[in-house]
Short mmCIF file of C-alpha atoms in Angstrom, two decimals:
data_model
loop_
_atom_site.label_atom_id
_atom_site.label_comp_id
_atom_site.label_asym_id
_atom_site.label_seq_id
_atom_site.Cartn_x
_atom_site.Cartn_y
_atom_site.Cartn_z
CA MET A 1293 5.36 17.59 -13.72
CA ALA A 1294 4.38 13.95 -14.05
CA ARG A 1295 0.79 13.62 -12.38
CA ARG A 1296 0.82 11.21 -9.42
CA PRO A 1297 -1.04 8.29 -7.66
CA LEU A 1298 -2.46 7.92 -5.41
CA LEU A 1299 -0.93 4.24 1.69
CA GLY A 1300 -2.16 10.86 29.50
CA GLY A 1301 -5.49 9.56 30.84
CA ALA A 1302 -7.74 6.90 29.33
CA SER A 1303 -10.89 6.09 29.28
CA ALA A 1304 -11.82 1.88 29.51
CA ILE A 1305 -13.26 0.62 25.34
CA GLY A 1306 -15.19 -2.48 25.53
CA VAL A 1307 -14.02 -5.47 23.33
CA GLN A 1308 -14.18 -8.99 23.57
CA ALA A 1309 -10.68 -9.48 26.01
CA GLY A 1310 -11.50 -7.08 28.37
CA LYS A 1311 -10.82 -3.69 28.39
CA ILE A 1312 -9.02 -1.78 25.75
CA ARG A 1313 -8.01 1.83 27.23
CA LEU A 1314 -7.36 4.07 24.32
CA ASP A 1315 -4.10 5.99 24.04
CA LYS A 1316 -5.14 9.02 24.44
CA GLN A 1317 -2.05 11.12 23.84
CA VAL A 1318 -1.33 9.68 20.21
CA PHE A 1319 -5.63 10.19 19.45
CA TRP A 1320 -5.18 13.45 20.08
CA ILE A 1321 -2.89 14.74 18.60
CA SER A 1322 -3.02 12.64 15.71
CA LEU A 1323 -5.97 14.05 14.97
CA LEU A 1324 -4.03 17.72 16.51
CA LEU A 1325 -1.68 17.60 13.41
CA VAL A 1326 -3.53 16.99 10.90
CA ALA A 1327 -5.88 19.82 11.53
CA ILE A 1328 -2.77 22.18 11.75
CA ILE A 1329 -2.04 21.08 7.47
CA CYS A 1330 -5.36 20.74 6.62
CA VAL A 1331 -7.56 23.36 8.22
CA PRO A 1332 -5.42 26.43 6.63
CA VAL A 1333 -5.06 24.11 2.58
CA VAL A 1334 -8.91 24.30 3.17
CA ILE A 1335 -8.49 28.12 3.67
CA ALA A 1336 -6.23 29.03 1.62
CA PRO A 1337 -5.37 26.09 -0.94
CA GLU A 1338 -3.57 27.67 -3.65
CA ARG A 1339 -0.83 29.25 -0.67
CA GLY A 1340 -1.06 25.75 0.89
CA LYS A 1341 -0.18 23.18 -2.01
CA LEU A 1342 2.59 25.55 -3.40
CA VAL A 1343 4.85 25.85 0.50
CA LEU A 1344 4.36 21.55 0.62
CA ASP A 1345 5.14 20.99 -3.06
CA GLY A 1346 8.22 22.85 -2.73
CA ILE A 1347 8.64 21.12 0.42
CA LEU A 1348 8.26 18.01 -1.71
CA GLY A 1349 10.35 19.67 -4.28
CA PHE A 1350 13.68 20.02 -1.58
CA LEU A 1351 13.27 17.25 -0.30
CA THR A 1352 12.98 14.60 -4.08
CA GLY A 1353 15.38 16.91 -5.43
CA LYS A 1354 17.53 17.17 -2.73
CA PHE A 1355 17.33 13.43 -1.43
CA GLY A 1356 15.94 11.42 -4.15
CA TRP A 1357 19.50 8.81 -4.54
CA LEU A 1358 18.32 8.46 -0.15
CA TYR A 1359 14.47 7.02 -1.19
CA LEU A 1360 16.23 4.90 -3.97
CA TRP A 1361 19.45 3.32 -2.17
CA PHE A 1362 16.85 2.95 1.48
CA ALA A 1363 14.65 0.80 -1.38
CA VAL A 1364 17.88 -1.41 -2.73
CA VAL A 1365 18.72 -1.95 1.18
CA VAL A 1366 15.46 -2.67 2.39
CA ALA A 1367 15.46 -5.92 -1.24
CA GLY A 1368 18.86 -6.87 0.16
CA VAL A 1369 17.47 -7.62 3.61
CA LEU A 1370 14.63 -9.79 2.77
CA VAL A 1371 16.61 -11.59 0.24
CA TRP A 1372 18.96 -12.38 2.53
CA LEU A 1373 16.36 -13.27 4.96
CA ALA A 1374 14.32 -15.77 3.02
CA ALA A 1375 17.35 -17.88 1.77
CA SER A 1376 19.08 -17.79 5.42
CA ARG A 1377 17.73 -20.26 8.63
CA TYR A 1378 15.98 -17.24 9.28
CA GLY A 1379 13.36 -18.06 6.77
CA ARG A 1380 11.73 -20.63 8.76
CA VAL A 1381 11.01 -18.64 11.91
CA LYS A 1382 7.59 -19.03 12.64
CA PHE A 1383 5.24 -16.05 13.92
CA GLY A 1384 3.90 -17.86 17.31
CA GLY A 1385 4.94 -21.15 19.41
CA PRO A 1386 5.28 -24.75 17.52
CA ASP A 1387 1.34 -25.62 17.82
CA ASP A 1388 -0.64 -22.62 16.21
CA LYS A 1389 -1.86 -22.27 12.95
CA PRO A 1390 -2.69 -20.04 10.47
CA GLU A 1391 -6.43 -18.50 11.16
CA PHE A 1392 -7.06 -17.65 6.81
CA SER A 1393 -6.46 -19.44 4.31
CA THR A 1394 -3.67 -19.01 2.13
CA VAL A 1395 -5.70 -18.28 -0.65
CA SER A 1396 -7.97 -15.70 1.60
CA TRP A 1397 -4.75 -14.83 3.63
CA LEU A 1398 -3.24 -13.19 0.19
CA GLY A 1399 -6.65 -11.79 -0.84
CA MET A 1400 -6.56 -9.47 1.95
CA ILE A 1401 -2.54 -8.69 2.25
CA PHE A 1402 -3.52 -7.18 -1.57
CA THR A 1403 -6.93 -5.69 -1.10
CA SER A 1404 -6.01 -3.88 1.90
CA ALA A 1405 -2.03 -2.87 0.22
CA ILE A 1406 -3.11 -1.41 -3.05
CA GLY A 1407 -6.33 -0.65 -2.81
CA GLY A 1408 -8.18 0.68 -5.97
CA GLY A 1409 -5.59 2.48 -7.62
CA ILE A 1410 -4.54 -0.84 -9.09
CA MET A 1411 -7.87 -0.62 -10.99
CA TYR A 1412 -6.56 3.19 -11.40
CA TRP A 1413 -3.68 3.54 -12.74
CA GLY A 1414 -3.65 0.45 -14.15
CA ILE A 1415 -5.54 1.28 -17.20
CA ILE A 1416 -3.52 4.66 -17.68
CA GLU A 1417 0.09 5.32 -16.17
CA TRP A 1418 1.19 3.41 -18.73
CA ALA A 1419 0.49 6.35 -21.18
CA TYR A 1420 2.48 9.12 -19.06
CA TYR A 1421 5.40 7.43 -20.17
CA TYR A 1422 4.63 6.97 -23.25
CA ASN A 1423 4.04 10.23 -23.82
CA ASP A 1424 7.47 11.44 -21.36
CA PRO A 1425 9.56 8.64 -21.35
CA PRO A 1426 12.68 7.66 -19.44
CA GLN A 1427 16.11 8.22 -20.03
CA GLN A 1428 15.80 10.49 -23.39
CA MET A 1429 13.57 8.54 -25.43
CA ALA A 1430 11.61 9.83 -27.62
CA PRO A 1431 8.37 10.37 -26.89
CA ARG A 1432 5.40 8.55 -28.68
CA SER A 1433 8.45 5.65 -30.08
CA ILE A 1434 8.84 2.56 -30.24
CA GLU A 1435 11.11 2.14 -27.37
CA ALA A 1436 8.66 4.18 -25.00
CA ALA A 1437 5.89 1.50 -25.70
CA HIS A 1438 8.27 -0.86 -24.20
CA TRP A 1439 9.17 0.66 -21.05
CA SER A 1440 5.85 2.10 -21.18
CA ALA A 1441 3.86 -1.33 -19.99
CA THR A 1442 7.66 -2.39 -18.34
CA TYR A 1443 7.84 0.35 -15.34
CA PRO A 1444 4.48 0.45 -14.05
CA MET A 1445 5.95 -3.49 -13.44
CA PHE A 1446 8.85 -2.28 -11.64
CA HIS A 1447 7.17 0.97 -9.79
CA TRP A 1448 4.55 -1.60 -8.48
CA GLY A 1449 6.42 -4.85 -8.43
CA PHE A 1450 8.80 -6.64 -5.98
CA THR A 1451 10.44 -3.50 -4.57
CA ALA A 1452 7.48 -1.51 -3.37
CA TRP A 1453 6.34 -4.80 -1.56
CA GLY A 1454 9.41 -4.69 -0.16
CA LEU A 1455 8.84 -1.74 1.56
CA PHE A 1456 5.66 -3.10 2.53
CA CYS A 1457 7.40 -6.42 3.55
CA LEU A 1458 9.48 -5.09 6.26
CA PRO A 1459 7.26 -3.45 9.00
CA ALA A 1460 4.97 -6.44 8.17
CA LEU A 1461 7.85 -8.77 9.18
CA ALA A 1462 8.71 -6.61 12.48
CA LEU A 1463 5.25 -6.17 13.43
CA THR A 1464 4.49 -9.89 12.65
CA TYR A 1465 7.44 -11.34 15.24
CA ALA A 1466 6.55 -8.35 18.22
CA TYR A 1467 3.34 -9.45 18.79
CA HIS A 1468 3.08 -12.87 17.37
CA VAL A 1469 6.38 -14.03 19.04
CA ARG A 1470 7.44 -11.68 21.87
CA LYS A 1471 3.74 -11.10 22.65
CA ARG A 1472 3.93 -7.77 22.87
CA GLY A 1473 0.65 -5.98 24.09
CA SER A 1474 0.67 -3.32 21.97
CA LEU A 1475 -0.02 -3.94 18.02
CA ARG A 1476 2.34 -0.43 17.36
CA LEU A 1477 4.93 0.84 14.94
CA SER A 1478 6.89 1.84 17.60
CA GLU A 1479 7.26 -1.76 19.11
CA ALA A 1480 8.92 -2.85 15.76
CA CYS A 1481 11.86 -0.18 16.95
CA ARG A 1482 11.93 -1.91 20.53
CA GLY A 1483 14.79 -3.81 20.27
CA VAL A 1484 17.00 -0.33 19.49
CA ILE A 1485 14.98 2.54 21.25
CA GLY A 1486 13.99 -0.15 24.61
CA ASP A 1487 12.15 1.94 26.71
CA ARG A 1488 12.08 4.47 25.19
CA ALA A 1489 9.21 3.33 23.33
CA ASP A 1490 6.69 3.55 25.86
CA GLY A 1491 7.97 7.59 26.22
CA TRP A 1492 7.02 10.34 23.69
CA LEU A 1493 10.27 8.74 21.09
CA GLY A 1494 7.63 5.65 20.43
CA ARG A 1495 4.20 8.46 20.92
CA MET A 1496 5.58 10.44 18.54
CA ILE A 1497 7.23 7.18 16.21
CA ASP A 1498 3.34 6.31 16.80
CA VAL A 1499 1.61 10.10 15.62
CA LEU A 1500 2.76 10.40 12.25
CA PHE A 1501 1.98 6.91 10.72
CA ILE A 1502 -1.84 8.07 11.64
CA PHE A 1503 -0.79 11.28 10.09
CA GLY A 1504 1.23 9.51 6.83
CA LEU A 1505 -2.01 6.44 6.76
CA ILE A 1506 -4.63 9.57 6.50
CA GLY A 1507 -2.78 11.33 4.77
CA ALA A 1508 -2.12 8.29 1.90
CA ALA A 1509 -5.57 6.62 3.14
CA GLY A 1510 -7.95 9.96 3.00
CA THR A 1511 -6.16 10.95 -0.86
CA SER A 1512 -7.23 7.56 -2.37
CA LEU A 1513 -10.76 8.29 -0.96
CA GLY A 1514 -10.33 11.19 -2.64
CA LEU A 1515 -9.44 10.15 -5.60
CA GLU A 1516 -11.42 7.55 -6.99
CA VAL A 1517 -14.57 9.50 -5.70
CA PRO A 1518 -14.71 10.75 -8.64
CA VAL A 1519 -14.22 7.94 -10.91
CA VAL A 1520 -17.20 6.24 -9.60
CA SER A 1521 -19.44 8.93 -10.82
CA GLU A 1522 -17.82 9.25 -13.84
CA GLY A 1523 -18.94 4.86 -14.18
CA VAL A 1524 -22.67 5.77 -12.49
CA ALA A 1525 -23.00 8.92 -14.55
CA THR A 1526 -21.78 6.35 -17.89
CA LEU A 1527 -23.93 4.11 -17.10
CA PHE A 1528 -27.16 6.02 -16.05
CA PRO A 1529 -28.60 8.67 -16.32
CA ILE A 1530 -27.96 10.21 -13.57
CA GLU A 1531 -26.05 14.28 -13.48
CA LYS A 1532 -22.87 14.47 -11.74
CA GLY A 1533 -22.06 17.08 -8.83
CA LEU A 1534 -21.77 17.01 -5.38
CA LEU A 1535 -25.00 14.93 -4.58
CA LEU A 1536 -23.95 11.84 -7.17
CA ASP A 1537 -20.92 11.64 -4.73
CA ILE A 1538 -22.21 11.78 -1.47
CA GLY A 1539 -24.52 9.13 -2.15
CA ILE A 1540 -21.49 6.81 -4.06
CA ILE A 1541 -19.59 8.32 -0.10
CA VAL A 1542 -22.72 6.22 1.51
CA VAL A 1543 -22.49 3.52 0.10
CA TRP A 1544 -18.51 2.43 0.83
CA THR A 1545 -19.99 3.48 4.25
CA ALA A 1546 -22.25 1.39 4.19
CA LEU A 1547 -19.93 -1.29 3.60
CA PHE A 1548 -17.76 -0.60 5.82
CA GLY A 1549 -19.79 -0.48 8.40
CA VAL A 1550 -21.21 -3.65 7.15
CA SER A 1551 -18.20 -4.83 7.10
CA VAL A 1552 -17.14 -3.57 10.94
CA PHE A 1553 -20.70 -5.18 12.74
CA LEU A 1554 -19.59 -8.94 10.99
CA GLY A 1555 -16.11 -8.39 12.76
CA LEU A 1556 -12.53 -9.30 10.73
CA GLN A 1557 -12.97 -12.82 9.92
CA LYS A 1558 -16.70 -12.70 8.68
CA GLY A 1559 -16.62 -8.99 7.52
CA LEU A 1560 -13.12 -7.65 5.50
CA LYS A 1561 -12.80 -12.39 4.87
CA ARG A 1562 -15.61 -11.50 2.83
CA LEU A 1563 -14.66 -8.18 1.42
CA ALA A 1564 -11.71 -9.23 0.46
CA ASP A 1565 -13.04 -12.66 -0.97
CA VAL A 1566 -15.14 -10.97 -3.11
CA ASN A 1567 -12.98 -8.80 -4.22
CA VAL A 1568 -10.26 -11.88 -5.75
CA TRP A 1569 -13.07 -14.02 -7.69
CA LEU A 1570 -14.15 -10.92 -8.62
CA SER A 1571 -10.91 -9.33 -10.31
CA PHE A 1572 -10.20 -13.09 -11.30
CA GLY A 1573 -13.49 -13.04 -13.21
CA LEU A 1574 -12.98 -9.91 -14.70
CA GLY A 1575 -8.99 -10.52 -15.53
CA ALA A 1576 -10.62 -13.56 -17.62
CA PHE A 1577 -13.03 -11.38 -19.55
CA ILE A 1578 -10.12 -9.33 -20.87
CA LEU A 1579 -8.03 -11.84 -21.53
CA ILE A 1580 -10.67 -13.96 -23.47
CA VAL A 1581 -12.24 -11.15 -25.65
CA GLY A 1582 -9.18 -8.85 -25.95
CA PRO A 1583 -6.11 -8.70 -27.78
CA THR A 1584 -5.22 -12.20 -26.15
CA VAL A 1585 -1.56 -12.60 -28.12
CA PHE A 1586 -0.77 -8.88 -27.09
CA LEU A 1587 -1.33 -8.75 -24.29
CA ILE A 1588 1.05 -12.32 -23.58
CA ASP A 1589 3.96 -10.97 -25.79
CA THR A 1590 3.96 -7.39 -23.94
CA PHE A 1591 4.20 -8.66 -20.81
CA THR A 1592 6.98 -11.96 -21.75
CA ASN A 1593 9.36 -8.66 -22.93
CA SER A 1594 8.53 -6.12 -20.32
CA VAL A 1595 9.56 -9.34 -17.65
CA GLY A 1596 12.24 -9.08 -19.84
CA LEU A 1597 13.33 -5.63 -19.69
CA LEU A 1598 12.61 -5.66 -16.00
CA LEU A 1599 15.03 -8.22 -15.63
CA GLN A 1600 17.89 -7.03 -17.84
CA ASN A 1601 17.75 -3.68 -16.86
CA PHE A 1602 16.79 -3.55 -12.69
CA VAL A 1603 19.39 -2.74 -11.14
CA GLU A 1604 19.54 0.36 -13.87
CA MET A 1605 16.12 1.44 -13.32
CA SER A 1606 17.03 0.94 -9.20
CA PHE A 1607 19.68 3.64 -9.20
CA TYR A 1608 18.73 5.56 -12.67
CA THR A 1609 18.29 9.43 -11.26
CA ASP A 1610 19.61 11.25 -14.86
CA PRO A 1611 21.86 13.65 -12.79
CA VAL A 1612 23.03 14.93 -16.52
CA GLY A 1613 19.65 14.98 -18.61
CA GLY A 1614 18.52 15.82 -15.80
CA SER A 1615 14.57 15.33 -17.19
CA GLY A 1616 13.30 14.57 -13.14
CA PHE A 1617 11.78 11.13 -14.81
CA GLU A 1618 12.79 9.63 -10.82
CA GLU A 1619 12.05 12.21 -9.72
CA ASP A 1620 7.42 12.56 -9.86
CA TRP A 1621 7.38 8.91 -10.34
CA THR A 1622 10.52 6.82 -8.90
CA VAL A 1623 11.49 8.30 -6.22
CA PHE A 1624 8.18 9.41 -5.36
CA TYR A 1625 6.19 6.06 -5.73
CA TRP A 1626 8.72 5.28 -2.88
CA GLY A 1627 7.54 7.75 -0.74
CA TRP A 1628 4.06 6.44 -0.91
CA TRP A 1629 5.55 2.95 -0.88
CA ILE A 1630 7.14 3.61 2.39
CA SER A 1631 3.98 5.97 3.44
CA TYR A 1632 1.61 3.15 2.90
CA ALA A 1633 4.42 0.32 4.43
CA PRO A 1634 3.71 1.03 8.98
CA PHE A 1635 -0.26 0.25 8.13
CA VAL A 1636 0.31 -2.58 6.30
CA GLY A 1637 2.31 -3.93 8.84
CA LEU A 1638 0.08 -4.05 10.98
CA PHE A 1639 -2.83 -4.91 9.78
CA VAL A 1640 -0.47 -7.65 8.03
CA ALA A 1641 0.73 -8.65 11.88
CA LYS A 1642 -2.48 -9.25 12.46
CA ILE A 1643 -3.65 -11.77 10.27
CA SER A 1644 -0.44 -13.03 9.84
CA LYS A 1645 -0.27 -16.06 12.94
CA GLY A 1646 1.15 -19.28 11.34
CA ARG A 1647 3.27 -17.73 9.22
CA THR A 1648 6.74 -18.47 8.62
CA ILE A 1649 9.18 -14.88 7.72
CA ARG A 1650 10.04 -16.64 4.13
CA GLY A 1651 6.80 -17.49 3.54
CA MET A 1652 5.02 -14.31 3.90
CA ILE A 1653 8.08 -12.56 2.37
CA GLY A 1654 7.05 -15.05 -0.25
CA ALA A 1655 3.56 -14.08 -0.27
CA MET A 1656 4.21 -10.35 -0.05
CA CYS A 1657 7.42 -10.12 -2.83
CA LEU A 1658 6.39 -12.61 -5.20
CA ALA A 1659 2.60 -12.99 -5.49
CA GLY A 1660 2.19 -9.17 -4.59
CA SER A 1661 3.68 -8.02 -7.57
CA ALA A 1662 2.20 -11.11 -9.42
CA GLY A 1663 -0.84 -9.75 -8.77
CA CYS A 1664 -0.38 -6.47 -9.62
CA TRP A 1665 1.62 -7.44 -12.82
CA LEU A 1666 -1.14 -9.41 -14.19
CA ALA A 1667 -3.58 -6.10 -13.56
CA PHE A 1668 -0.79 -4.00 -15.75
CA THR A 1669 -0.50 -6.82 -18.42
CA LEU A 1670 -4.39 -7.04 -18.46
CA LEU A 1671 -5.21 -2.85 -18.33
CA GLY A 1672 -1.98 -1.51 -19.55
CA ASN A 1673 -1.26 -3.68 -22.04
CA THR A 1674 -4.89 -3.67 -23.23
CA ALA A 1675 -5.13 0.19 -23.68
CA LEU A 1676 -1.56 0.19 -25.13
CA PHE A 1677 -2.90 -1.84 -28.18
CA TYR A 1678 -5.71 0.66 -28.91
CA GLU A 1679 -3.43 3.55 -28.45
CA LEU A 1680 -1.55 2.02 -31.04
CA ASN A 1681 -3.73 0.34 -33.27
CA LYS A 1682 -5.59 3.86 -33.53
CA ILE A 1683 -9.04 2.24 -31.71
CA VAL A 1684 -8.67 4.33 -29.46
CA PRO A 1685 -6.25 7.54 -28.54
CA VAL A 1686 -5.98 6.44 -24.97
CA ALA A 1687 -2.69 9.15 -24.40
CA ASP A 1688 -4.02 11.61 -26.12
CA ILE A 1689 -6.79 11.88 -23.78
CA VAL A 1690 -4.68 11.57 -20.65
CA GLN A 1691 -2.51 14.35 -22.41
CA ASN A 1692 -5.95 16.84 -22.91
CA GLN A 1693 -9.13 15.61 -21.23
CA GLY A 1694 -7.64 13.87 -18.05
CA ASP A 1695 -7.18 9.85 -16.39
CA THR A 1696 -11.05 9.08 -15.67
CA PRO A 1697 -12.00 10.12 -19.15
CA ALA A 1698 -9.02 8.04 -20.92
CA ILE A 1699 -10.03 4.93 -18.49
CA PHE A 1700 -13.83 4.76 -19.75
CA ALA A 1701 -12.85 5.58 -23.36
CA VAL A 1702 -10.79 1.71 -22.78
CA LEU A 1703 -13.38 0.33 -20.63
CA GLN A 1704 -15.90 1.32 -23.26
CA ALA A 1705 -14.18 -0.15 -26.00
CA LEU A 1706 -13.82 -3.17 -24.77
CA PRO A 1707 -16.52 -6.12 -26.19
CA TRP A 1708 -19.84 -6.01 -23.88
CA GLY A 1709 -17.57 -2.39 -23.44
CA THR A 1710 -21.37 -2.08 -20.34
CA VAL A 1711 -19.98 -4.92 -18.35
CA ALA A 1712 -16.78 -4.26 -17.81
CA VAL A 1713 -17.42 -0.96 -16.77
CA ILE A 1714 -19.47 -2.02 -13.97
CA ALA A 1715 -17.35 -4.53 -13.54
CA PHE A 1716 -14.16 -2.10 -12.37
CA ILE A 1717 -16.76 -0.04 -10.93
CA VAL A 1718 -18.16 -2.81 -8.50
CA LEU A 1719 -14.48 -3.41 -7.83
CA LEU A 1720 -13.09 -0.45 -7.83
CA VAL A 1721 -16.24 0.40 -4.68
CA LEU A 1722 -14.74 -2.50 -3.02
CA PHE A 1723 -11.44 -3.14 -3.38
CA LEU A 1724 -11.30 0.92 -1.14
CA ALA A 1725 -13.98 -0.26 1.00
CA THR A 1726 -11.11 -3.24 2.12
CA THR A 1727 -8.71 0.30 2.42
CA LEU A 1728 -11.48 2.02 4.10
CA ASP A 1729 -11.63 -1.18 6.90
CA SER A 1730 -8.18 -2.30 7.68
CA SER A 1731 -7.52 1.29 7.41
CA ALA A 1732 -9.32 2.42 10.48
CA TYR A 1733 -8.72 -0.91 12.10
CA THR A 1734 -5.21 -0.15 12.32
CA MET A 1735 -5.49 3.43 13.46
CA ALA A 1736 -7.83 2.31 15.91
CA ALA A 1737 -5.30 -0.43 16.63
CA VAL A 1738 -2.17 1.66 17.44
CA ALA A 1739 -5.16 4.63 19.66
CA SER A 1740 -4.86 1.87 21.84
CA LYS A 1741 -2.87 1.33 24.80
CA GLU A 1742 -2.54 -2.90 25.19
CA LEU A 1743 -4.67 -5.00 22.22
CA PRO A 1744 -4.40 -8.70 23.36
CA ARG A 1745 -4.33 -11.64 19.95
CA ASP A 1746 -7.55 -12.59 20.31
CA ALA A 1747 -9.32 -8.59 20.68
CA HIS A 1748 -9.83 -6.18 18.16
CA PRO A 1749 -10.49 -2.53 18.51
CA ALA A 1750 -13.75 -1.35 19.77
CA ARG A 1751 -15.90 -0.76 16.78
CA TRP A 1752 -16.96 2.36 17.52
CA HIS A 1753 -13.34 3.52 17.38
CA ARG A 1754 -12.91 2.34 14.22
CA VAL A 1755 -15.68 3.36 13.08
CA PHE A 1756 -14.20 7.07 13.53
CA TRP A 1757 -11.06 6.87 12.04
CA ALA A 1758 -13.62 5.58 8.86
CA VAL A 1759 -15.54 8.65 9.41
CA VAL A 1760 -12.21 10.91 9.88
CA LEU A 1761 -10.29 9.60 6.74
CA ALA A 1762 -13.74 10.52 4.94
CA THR A 1763 -14.14 13.95 6.16
CA VAL A 1764 -10.26 14.68 4.96
CA SER A 1765 -10.43 13.59 2.03
CA ILE A 1766 -14.25 15.03 1.39
CA VAL A 1767 -13.00 18.61 2.39
CA LEU A 1768 -10.40 18.67 0.67
CA MET A 1769 -11.54 17.30 -2.75
CA TYR A 1770 -14.24 19.99 -2.43
CA ALA A 1771 -11.47 22.79 -1.48
CA GLY A 1772 -9.14 22.26 -4.10
CA GLY A 1773 -6.32 20.79 -1.55
CA LEU A 1774 -6.84 16.82 -2.68
CA GLU A 1775 -3.42 16.35 -4.63
CA ALA A 1776 -1.70 19.03 -1.36
CA LEU A 1777 -2.88 15.97 1.04
CA GLN A 1778 -0.75 13.85 -1.47
CA THR A 1779 1.96 15.91 -1.05
CA LEU A 1780 1.66 16.19 2.23
CA SER A 1781 1.60 11.92 2.49
CA ILE A 1782 5.23 12.03 0.48
CA LEU A 1783 6.14 14.15 2.64
CA THR A 1784 5.87 11.80 5.88
CA ALA A 1785 8.31 9.44 4.24
CA PHE A 1786 11.04 11.11 4.66
CA PRO A 1787 11.46 10.65 8.45
CA LEU A 1788 9.82 7.58 8.84
CA ILE A 1789 12.58 6.06 6.44
CA PHE A 1790 14.44 6.84 9.54
CA VAL A 1791 11.84 4.99 11.43
CA LEU A 1792 11.75 2.28 8.66
CA GLY A 1793 15.80 1.97 9.51
CA LEU A 1794 14.73 1.37 13.24
CA VAL A 1795 12.54 -1.17 13.04
CA MET A 1796 15.18 -3.12 10.37
CA VAL A 1797 17.92 -2.69 12.70
CA SER A 1798 15.71 -3.72 15.87
CA PHE A 1799 14.35 -6.95 14.14
CA ARG A 1800 17.88 -8.01 13.57
CA ARG A 1801 18.35 -7.55 16.89
CA TRP A 1802 15.42 -10.06 18.18
CA LEU A 1803 16.06 -13.03 16.19
CA VAL A 1804 19.80 -13.22 16.33
CA ALA A 1805 19.62 -12.96 19.77
CA ASP A 1806 16.73 -15.21 20.06
CA VAL A 1807 18.17 -17.86 17.96
CA LYS A 1808 21.60 -17.05 19.77
CA GLU A 1809 19.29 -18.11 22.83
CA GLN A 1810 17.86 -21.33 21.67
CA GLU A 1811 21.06 -22.20 20.54
CA GLY A 1812 22.98 -22.12 23.77
CA SER A 1813 20.09 -23.91 25.64
CA GLY A 1814 20.58 -26.66 23.12
CA VAL A 1815 17.63 -26.96 20.83
CA VAL A 1816 18.10 -28.11 17.59
CA VAL A 1817 17.38 -26.00 14.99
CA GLU A 1818 17.97 -27.69 11.44
CA PRO A 1819 14.87 -28.65 9.29
CA ALA A 1820 13.74 -32.25 10.35
CA ALA A 1821 12.73 -34.09 7.35
CA GLU A 1822 8.80 -34.22 7.09
CA GLU A 1823 7.81 -30.97 8.42
CA GLU A 1824 8.65 -27.09 8.71
CA PRO A 1825 10.70 -26.67 11.83
CA GLU A 1826 10.65 -23.36 13.90
CA LEU A 1827 13.86 -21.28 14.56
CA VAL A 1828 11.55 -19.09 17.18
CA GLY A 1829 8.81 -20.67 18.96
CA ASP A 1830 7.14 -18.13 21.51
CA ARG A 1831 9.27 -15.85 23.43
CA SER A 1832 7.86 -12.72 25.68
CA GLY A 1833 9.66 -10.41 26.90
CA SER A 1834 10.71 -6.64 25.22
CA GLY A 1835 14.92 -7.20 24.94
CA SER A 1836 16.67 -5.70 22.29
#
C-alpha cells in the first residue's frame, strides 16, 4: 500500500467582548472520544493499527466511488456559484471592509490550510507515482515520468481546494451575513436541521469536527518533527533522538505562544506574511539556480495533461485492472481534504468579513491551487530532473531508505545546498506553527457557546488545544501509532461527507431565500456600473 501524506454547564471565559461560555458537552465529549481511540492504540499499537487499517480498507474499497462523486459535485456547485449572480454576495453589511490585505488574507488561508505538508510532499510525492504509476504504465518509464509530475497537481489542485471552499462559504455566510453567534460547523447546517443545531445533533457534528482535526493536525505535527530533526542533525553535530525532537517541539510551542499573545492580527498574520515571502524567496532561488527550462517545460506539459484528462482522473477507479491506485491516492486524498475542510472553513470564516462569494472561490480554488502547483513545479520537478539525469537517485532513496533522506538529498544537491536546507527547515517550522495556531483557534471557537464578531477565544483555551495536539502526536509517535492516527483522521471523513452535504443544501437554501426576499421587497440586484454590488447585506436570524 502506498505511503500516505499527511488536516451541560458553562464556565466563563474572559475575552475582549464580554464573557464567552465554554460548551462543556463539546469540550469533554471530544476529549473522551480522542482518549477512547488513542489509548488502545498506545497500549496495543499493532492490533489497533490493524483494526483501523481494516476499517479504512473497507471504506475505500466499498465506498471509494462516493468520495469521487462527492468531490465532483462540490466542484460543480462552486462553478455554478461563481458564475451565477450569487457570486456577488458580500459577507457582511454593505459598508463592511476586509480586515486584512489581500496578500495577508491569501497567506493566512494558504498556510493554515496546507501547512508543512506542501514542503514535505512537494519534493518526493512524484517518486511514488514514478515507482508505481497508474493506468498499468510501466514503472519508471517516460510515460510514468510525465504523469508523476501531473498527479500531484491534480491531488493538490482545484478539487482539493473546492472541498475546502464549500464549508468556508457556508460558515462565512452564517457568521457575517446571518449573524449567527457561534462559529461552529453545526451552524452551517441550520438551514436544513433547524433548531436541532442547538441540540444533540449539532453537538455531535461539532464533536466530529474537533475529533477529525485532532487526528489531521496532530498527524502533521508528528510527521514533520522527524523531518526537522533530520535537517538540524544534517546542519549541526547534534545526535538525532528524543531530546532533539523535544527541543524542536519546544521551539514550535514558543512560536505558537508568541502568536497567541500577539493575537490574530499581529500574531498569525505576521507568521503567515513571513511564510509567504520566505516561500517566494526559496522558490526564486530554486528557479534561478535549478534546471529552469526543465521546470517550466515540465509544468507546461503537466498543465496540458491535467486539463486534457481532468474528468478521467476525477472518476478513475480501475475496476478491471484492480491496481488500487485510486484507493491509495485519490480516494485517500479526497478523504484527507474532507477531514481538514471544516477546520479550514471555520478559520477562513473568521478572517473573511467584507469578501464576496466569487472572490473567496477565486482565492481558494485558483490562488490556492496556483500556490500548490508552484511548490510542486519548483521542488518536485527539480527532484525529478535529478532522478532522470542520474544526479540523485531519488526514486531509489524513497523506495529503500524513506522520505526524509530523499528530501535532504535533493536539497543538498542544489547549489548552496546548505542555504536551501536552512530555508526549508525554517519554512517547515513556520508553516506548522501557523497550522497549530489556526487549528487551536478553531477548536477553541467550536468549544465555545458563542463567539461575537469582535471577540476571540481566550488565550488559555487556544493554548489548551495546542497542548492536546502536541501531546497526541508525541505520544503516538513514540508508541508506534502515528500511522494509525493518520488512518483515523481519514475515517472521520466518511461521516463528514454527509455533514458537508447538509452544509451544501443549507447554504443554497439561505442564498435562494434571502435573494428572493430582497427581490420581493423591491431591492435592486443588478450590478452598478462603478462598483461591485451585494445581493445580500446583513441578515440576522436562523431561518431555513
